[in-house]
Amino acid sequence: MTNEFETNPLLNWTDLPAYDQITAAHVEPAIKALLARSEKIVSDIEKRRPTRWDEFMPELEEMEDRFYRSWGIVGHFHNVQNSPELREAYQKMQGPVVAFFNRYQQSRPLYEAFCALREGDEWAQFEEPQKRIVTSAIKNAELGGVGLEGEKRERFNEISQRLAELGNQFSNNVLDATKSFQLKLTTGEEIVGLPQSFLEMTAAAARKAGDEEATAEKGPWLVTLDYPSYVGFMKYSQRRDLRRQLYIAYMNRGAEGEFDNAPLVDEILELRQEMAAILGYDSYAEVSLSRKMAPSVAAVDTLLKQLRDAAQSAGERDIDELITAAKEAGVPEATGFSYWDIAYWT
């Protein structure tokens, strides 16, 4: 039987992952092996019913670190490469991962072990980081549903799974919307102002998309909504009409058509509110803030208002100065200045 911890590049590394060796085929066996090992560690600790730090915390810390590092690599590849194979592998393993961490956070023996640390003789000798770890573990367990029973726990876990699915679908929609847009430039008038490095990048994109003869000198040039392409065009293109087209497409990613995320957002908000109610909070914002430094939702709103009031006038002055400079330079569109002009005239 293959030992995944010795042969799988998602698991067999210390300093840096072997990104050049990892493929979608490694995901399922690696995460299954991690889940099996993690479940054994948690089960063994539960049986021992520990009450002291060195009896279980090093094991849990090692387990979490190994898991988050490997699953984090999978998430990174999924977000950056996002091939059909990676999507399938990620979606297949996301459910079991969520299920395990629900089970982990809802473990009553582990919760009692954390509480025993907080209430035991060792507490006075703990350093502040140790106290923070224990306090956070207790809070995470409480927010993870350790105090729930029966139908409430079952519904909480259903919501956790669904929120994970919706979050993944949301990201995929944004990526698909980004990939679906292409602005193909074919004339010299359309590339006025664009630097040589940008023309080389967009000609390479055109070749990759099928225009095998594309060159930086003769084109065609393919502009996309990928960030380097989008930002470069918005900063350097003298074609205001094309900047406008690109800006609107970029701002509407995942907001219309087959990739519209609006229904997903509605469902996410509804489920978060239901989850908050199950945990005994008035809103999901309260759930989020319960493990942060901000004392309340009202305090956050007050801070945001203070920041807005302090920054708005300065921002308005910056835009006024930019418009004035554009007018002095004889820019025709200075009187109708808009969002797609800011990066270019700055």
Coordinates of C-alpha atoms in Angstrom, one line a residue:
M1 CA 0.0 0.0 0.0
T2 CA 1.4 3.4 -1.0
N3 CA 2.4 5.7 1.9
E4 CA 1.1 9.1 0.8
F5 CA 3.2 10.9 3.4
E6 CA 6.4 9.6 1.7
T7 CA 5.4 9.8 -1.9
N8 CA 2.8 12.5 -2.4
P9 CA 4.3 15.9 -3.0
L10 CA 1.4 17.6 -1.3
L11 CA 2.4 15.9 2.0
N12 CA 6.1 15.0 1.6
W13 CA 7.8 18.4 2.1
T14 CA 9.4 20.5 4.8
D15 CA 10.6 24.0 3.8
L16 CA 8.8 24.7 0.5
P17 CA 6.2 22.6 -1.5
A18 CA 7.3 21.0 -4.8
Y19 CA 4.9 23.1 -6.8
D20 CA 6.3 21.8 -10.1
Q21 CA 5.4 18.2 -9.1
I22 CA 1.9 18.7 -7.7
T23 CA -1.0 17.8 -9.9
A24 CA -4.8 17.4 -9.5
A25 CA -4.3 13.7 -9.2
H26 CA -2.4 14.1 -5.9
V27 CA -5.3 16.0 -4.2
E28 CA -7.7 13.2 -3.3
P29 CA -5.2 10.6 -1.9
A30 CA -3.3 13.3 0.0
I31 CA -6.4 14.8 1.7
K32 CA -7.9 11.4 2.4
A33 CA -4.6 10.4 4.1
L34 CA -4.6 13.6 6.1
L35 CA -8.2 13.2 7.2
A36 CA -7.5 9.6 8.3
R37 CA -4.4 10.6 10.3
S38 CA -6.2 13.6 11.8
E39 CA -9.2 11.6 12.8
K40 CA -6.9 9.1 14.5
I41 CA -5.1 11.8 16.4
V42 CA -8.4 13.4 17.6
S43 CA -9.9 10.1 18.6
D44 CA -6.8 9.0 20.5
I45 CA -6.8 12.3 22.5
E46 CA -10.5 12.0 23.2
K47 CA -10.0 8.6 24.7
R48 CA -7.2 9.8 27.0
R49 CA -9.2 12.8 28.4
P50 CA -6.1 14.9 29.0
T51 CA -5.9 17.9 31.3
R52 CA -2.4 19.2 30.8
W53 CA -0.8 21.1 27.9
D54 CA 1.9 18.6 27.0
E55 CA -0.6 15.7 27.0
F56 CA -2.3 16.8 23.8
M57 CA -1.6 20.4 22.6
P58 CA 1.7 19.5 20.7
E59 CA -0.2 16.8 18.8
L60 CA -3.1 19.1 17.9
E61 CA -0.8 21.9 16.8
E62 CA 1.2 19.5 14.5
M63 CA -2.0 18.1 13.1
E64 CA -3.5 21.5 12.3
D65 CA -0.3 22.8 10.8
R66 CA 0.2 19.8 8.5
F67 CA -3.5 19.9 7.5
Y68 CA -3.7 23.7 6.8
R69 CA -0.4 23.7 4.9
S70 CA -1.4 20.9 2.5
W71 CA -5.1 22.0 2.1
G72 CA -3.8 25.6 1.7
I73 CA -1.7 24.4 -1.3
V74 CA -4.8 22.8 -2.8
G75 CA -6.7 26.0 -2.3
H76 CA -3.9 28.1 -3.9
F77 CA -3.8 25.9 -7.0
H78 CA -7.5 25.9 -7.2
N79 CA -7.6 29.7 -7.2
V80 CA -4.7 30.3 -9.5
Q81 CA -4.6 27.5 -11.9
N82 CA -8.3 26.5 -11.7
S83 CA -8.2 23.7 -14.2
P84 CA -11.3 21.5 -14.6
E85 CA -9.4 18.6 -12.9
L86 CA -8.4 20.8 -10.0
R87 CA -12.0 22.0 -9.6
E88 CA -13.3 18.5 -9.5
A89 CA -10.7 17.4 -7.0
Y90 CA -11.2 20.4 -4.8
Q91 CA -15.0 20.1 -4.8
K92 CA -14.8 16.4 -4.1
M93 CA -12.7 16.9 -1.0
Q94 CA -14.2 20.1 0.3
G95 CA -17.2 18.3 1.8
P96 CA -15.1 15.8 3.8
V97 CA -12.8 18.6 5.0
V98 CA -15.7 20.7 6.3
A99 CA -17.2 17.6 7.9
F100 CA -14.0 16.8 9.7
F101 CA -13.5 20.2 11.1
N102 CA -17.1 20.4 12.2
R103 CA -16.5 17.1 14.1
Y104 CA -13.2 18.4 15.5
Q105 CA -14.6 21.7 16.8
Q106 CA -17.7 19.9 18.1
S107 CA -15.7 17.4 20.1
R108 CA -16.9 17.6 23.7
P109 CA -13.8 15.8 25.2
L110 CA -11.5 18.3 23.4
Y111 CA -13.5 21.2 24.5
E112 CA -13.4 20.0 28.1
A113 CA -9.7 19.5 27.8
F114 CA -9.2 23.1 26.7
C115 CA -11.4 24.3 29.6
A116 CA -9.4 22.2 32.0
L117 CA -6.3 24.0 30.8
R118 CA -7.9 27.4 31.4
E119 CA -9.1 26.4 34.9
G120 CA -6.2 24.2 36.0
D121 CA -3.0 24.7 38.0
E122 CA -0.9 25.2 34.8
W123 CA -2.8 28.4 33.8
A124 CA -0.8 30.7 36.0
Q125 CA 2.5 29.5 34.5
F126 CA 1.4 29.8 30.9
E127 CA 2.9 32.5 28.7
E128 CA 0.5 34.9 27.0
P129 CA 0.7 33.1 23.6
Q130 CA -0.3 29.9 25.3
K131 CA -3.2 31.5 27.0
R132 CA -4.3 33.1 23.7
I133 CA -4.2 29.7 22.0
V134 CA -6.3 28.0 24.6
T135 CA -8.8 30.9 24.8
S136 CA -9.1 30.9 21.0
A137 CA -9.6 27.1 20.9
I138 CA -12.5 27.4 23.4
K139 CA -14.1 30.2 21.4
N140 CA -13.6 28.4 18.1
A141 CA -15.3 25.3 19.6
E142 CA -18.2 27.4 20.8
L143 CA -18.6 29.1 17.4
G144 CA -18.2 25.7 15.8
G145 CA -21.2 24.3 17.5
V146 CA -19.8 22.3 20.4
G147 CA -22.7 23.4 22.6
L148 CA -25.4 22.3 20.0
E149 CA -27.3 19.1 20.2
G150 CA -29.8 17.2 18.0
E151 CA -31.5 19.1 15.2
K152 CA -29.6 22.3 15.9
R153 CA -26.3 20.6 15.4
E154 CA -27.5 18.8 12.3
R155 CA -28.8 22.0 10.8
F156 CA -25.6 23.9 11.7
N157 CA -23.5 21.3 9.9
E158 CA -25.7 21.4 6.9
I159 CA -25.3 25.2 6.8
S160 CA -21.5 24.9 7.1
Q161 CA -21.4 22.5 4.1
R162 CA -23.7 24.7 2.0
L163 CA -21.7 27.9 2.8
A164 CA -18.5 26.1 1.7
E165 CA -20.2 25.1 -1.6
L166 CA -21.6 28.6 -2.2
G167 CA -18.2 30.2 -1.5
N168 CA -16.5 27.9 -3.9
Q169 CA -19.2 28.5 -6.6
F170 CA -18.9 32.3 -6.0
S171 CA -15.1 32.2 -6.6
N172 CA -15.6 30.0 -9.7
N173 CA -18.1 32.4 -11.2
V174 CA -15.7 35.3 -10.8
L175 CA -12.9 33.3 -12.4
D176 CA -15.2 32.2 -15.2
A177 CA -16.4 35.7 -15.8
T178 CA -12.9 36.9 -15.9
K179 CA -11.8 34.3 -18.4
S180 CA -14.9 34.8 -20.6
F181 CA -14.0 38.4 -21.5
Q182 CA -11.5 39.3 -24.2
L183 CA -10.7 42.5 -25.9
K184 CA -8.9 41.8 -29.2
L185 CA -6.9 44.8 -30.6
T186 CA -5.9 44.7 -34.3
T187 CA -5.0 48.2 -35.3
G188 CA -2.4 50.7 -34.5
E189 CA -5.0 53.2 -33.3
E190 CA -6.2 50.8 -30.7
I191 CA -2.8 50.4 -29.0
V192 CA -1.7 54.1 -28.8
G193 CA 0.1 54.7 -25.5
L194 CA 0.6 51.0 -24.6
P195 CA 4.3 50.3 -23.7
Q196 CA 6.3 47.6 -25.4
S197 CA 6.2 45.2 -22.5
F198 CA 2.4 45.3 -22.5
L199 CA 2.3 44.7 -26.2
E200 CA 4.5 41.7 -25.8
M201 CA 2.3 40.3 -23.0
T202 CA -0.9 40.8 -24.9
A203 CA 0.6 39.3 -28.1
A204 CA 1.6 36.3 -26.1
A205 CA -2.0 36.0 -24.8
A206 CA -3.2 36.2 -28.4
R207 CA -0.9 33.4 -29.4
K208 CA -2.1 31.3 -26.5
A209 CA -5.7 31.9 -27.6
G210 CA -5.0 30.7 -31.2
D211 CA -3.5 33.6 -33.1
E212 CA -0.2 31.8 -33.7
E213 CA 1.4 34.6 -35.7
A214 CA 0.7 37.4 -33.2
T215 CA 3.7 39.6 -32.5
A216 CA 4.2 42.7 -30.3
E217 CA 4.9 44.7 -33.4
K218 CA 2.0 43.6 -35.7
G219 CA -0.5 42.1 -33.3
P220 CA -3.2 41.1 -32.7
W221 CA -3.1 41.9 -29.0
L222 CA -5.4 40.2 -26.6
V223 CA -6.4 42.2 -23.5
T224 CA -8.2 40.3 -20.7
L225 CA -9.5 41.0 -17.2
D226 CA -6.6 39.3 -15.6
Y227 CA -5.2 41.9 -13.2
P228 CA -1.8 42.6 -15.0
S229 CA -3.6 43.0 -18.3
Y230 CA -6.4 45.1 -16.9
V231 CA -4.3 47.4 -14.9
G232 CA -1.7 47.9 -17.6
F233 CA -4.4 48.9 -20.1
M234 CA -6.2 51.2 -17.8
K235 CA -2.9 53.0 -16.9
Y236 CA -1.5 53.4 -20.4
S237 CA -4.2 53.2 -23.1
Q238 CA -5.0 56.5 -24.8
R239 CA -8.3 55.0 -26.1
R240 CA -10.9 56.3 -23.6
D241 CA -13.7 54.3 -25.2
L242 CA -11.8 51.1 -24.8
R243 CA -10.8 51.9 -21.2
R244 CA -14.5 52.4 -20.5
Q245 CA -15.4 49.1 -22.0
L246 CA -12.7 47.3 -20.0
Y247 CA -13.6 49.0 -16.8
I248 CA -17.3 48.2 -17.0
A249 CA -16.5 44.5 -17.9
Y250 CA -14.1 44.3 -14.9
M251 CA -16.6 45.8 -12.4
N252 CA -19.4 43.5 -13.6
R253 CA -17.5 40.2 -13.2
G254 CA -19.8 37.7 -11.5
A255 CA -22.7 40.3 -11.5
E256 CA -24.6 39.3 -14.6
G257 CA -25.5 36.6 -17.1
E258 CA -24.6 32.9 -16.4
F259 CA -22.0 33.9 -13.8
D260 CA -24.3 36.1 -11.8
N261 CA -23.4 35.8 -8.1
A262 CA -26.4 37.8 -6.8
P263 CA -28.5 34.7 -6.0
L264 CA -25.5 33.2 -4.2
V265 CA -25.0 36.3 -2.1
D266 CA -28.6 36.3 -1.1
E267 CA -28.4 32.7 0.0
I268 CA -25.1 33.2 1.8
L269 CA -26.6 36.1 3.8
E270 CA -29.7 34.1 4.7
L271 CA -27.6 31.1 5.9
R272 CA -25.2 33.2 7.9
Q273 CA -28.1 34.8 9.7
E274 CA -29.6 31.4 10.4
M275 CA -26.3 30.2 11.7
A276 CA -25.9 33.2 13.9
A277 CA -29.4 32.6 15.4
I278 CA -28.5 28.9 16.1
L279 CA -25.4 30.1 18.0
G280 CA -27.4 32.6 20.0
Y281 CA -26.3 35.8 18.2
D282 CA -28.4 38.5 16.7
S283 CA -26.4 38.7 13.5
Y284 CA -23.5 37.1 11.7
A285 CA -21.5 40.3 12.3
E286 CA -21.7 39.6 16.0
V287 CA -20.4 36.1 15.4
S288 CA -17.5 37.4 13.4
L289 CA -16.6 40.1 16.0
S290 CA -16.9 37.6 18.9
R291 CA -13.3 36.5 18.2
K292 CA -11.9 39.9 17.1
M293 CA -10.6 43.0 19.0
A294 CA -13.5 45.3 18.0
P295 CA -16.0 45.4 20.9
S296 CA -19.2 45.6 18.9
V297 CA -20.9 46.0 15.5
A298 CA -21.7 49.6 16.5
A299 CA -18.1 50.3 17.2
V300 CA -17.1 49.1 13.8
D301 CA -19.7 51.2 12.1
T302 CA -18.5 54.2 14.1
L303 CA -14.9 53.6 13.1
L304 CA -15.9 53.2 9.4
K305 CA -17.8 56.5 9.5
Q306 CA -14.8 58.2 11.1
L307 CA -12.5 56.9 8.4
R308 CA -14.9 57.9 5.6
D309 CA -15.4 61.4 7.0
A310 CA -11.6 61.9 7.4
A311 CA -10.8 60.4 3.9
Q312 CA -13.6 61.7 1.8
S313 CA -12.6 65.4 1.6
A314 CA -8.9 64.4 0.9
G315 CA -10.0 62.1 -1.9
E316 CA -12.2 64.7 -3.4
R317 CA -9.3 67.2 -3.4
D318 CA -7.1 64.6 -5.1
I319 CA -9.7 64.1 -7.9
D320 CA -10.2 67.9 -8.3
E321 CA -6.5 68.3 -8.7
L322 CA -6.3 65.5 -11.3
I323 CA -9.2 67.0 -13.3
T324 CA -7.6 70.5 -13.1
A325 CA -4.3 69.0 -14.4
A326 CA -6.2 67.3 -17.2
K327 CA -8.0 70.5 -18.2
E328 CA -4.7 72.4 -18.2
A329 CA -3.3 69.7 -20.5
G330 CA -6.2 70.2 -22.9
V331 CA -7.7 66.8 -22.3
P332 CA -11.1 66.7 -24.1
E333 CA -12.7 64.4 -21.5
A334 CA -11.6 66.4 -18.5
T335 CA -15.1 67.9 -18.1
G336 CA -16.7 64.5 -18.1
F337 CA -14.1 62.8 -15.9
S338 CA -15.0 59.2 -14.8
Y339 CA -13.7 56.1 -13.2
W340 CA -12.0 54.8 -16.3
D341 CA -9.9 58.0 -16.5
I342 CA -8.4 58.0 -13.1
A343 CA -5.6 55.4 -13.5
Y344 CA -4.6 56.9 -16.9
W345 CA -4.5 60.6 -15.9
T346 CA -2.9 59.8 -12.6

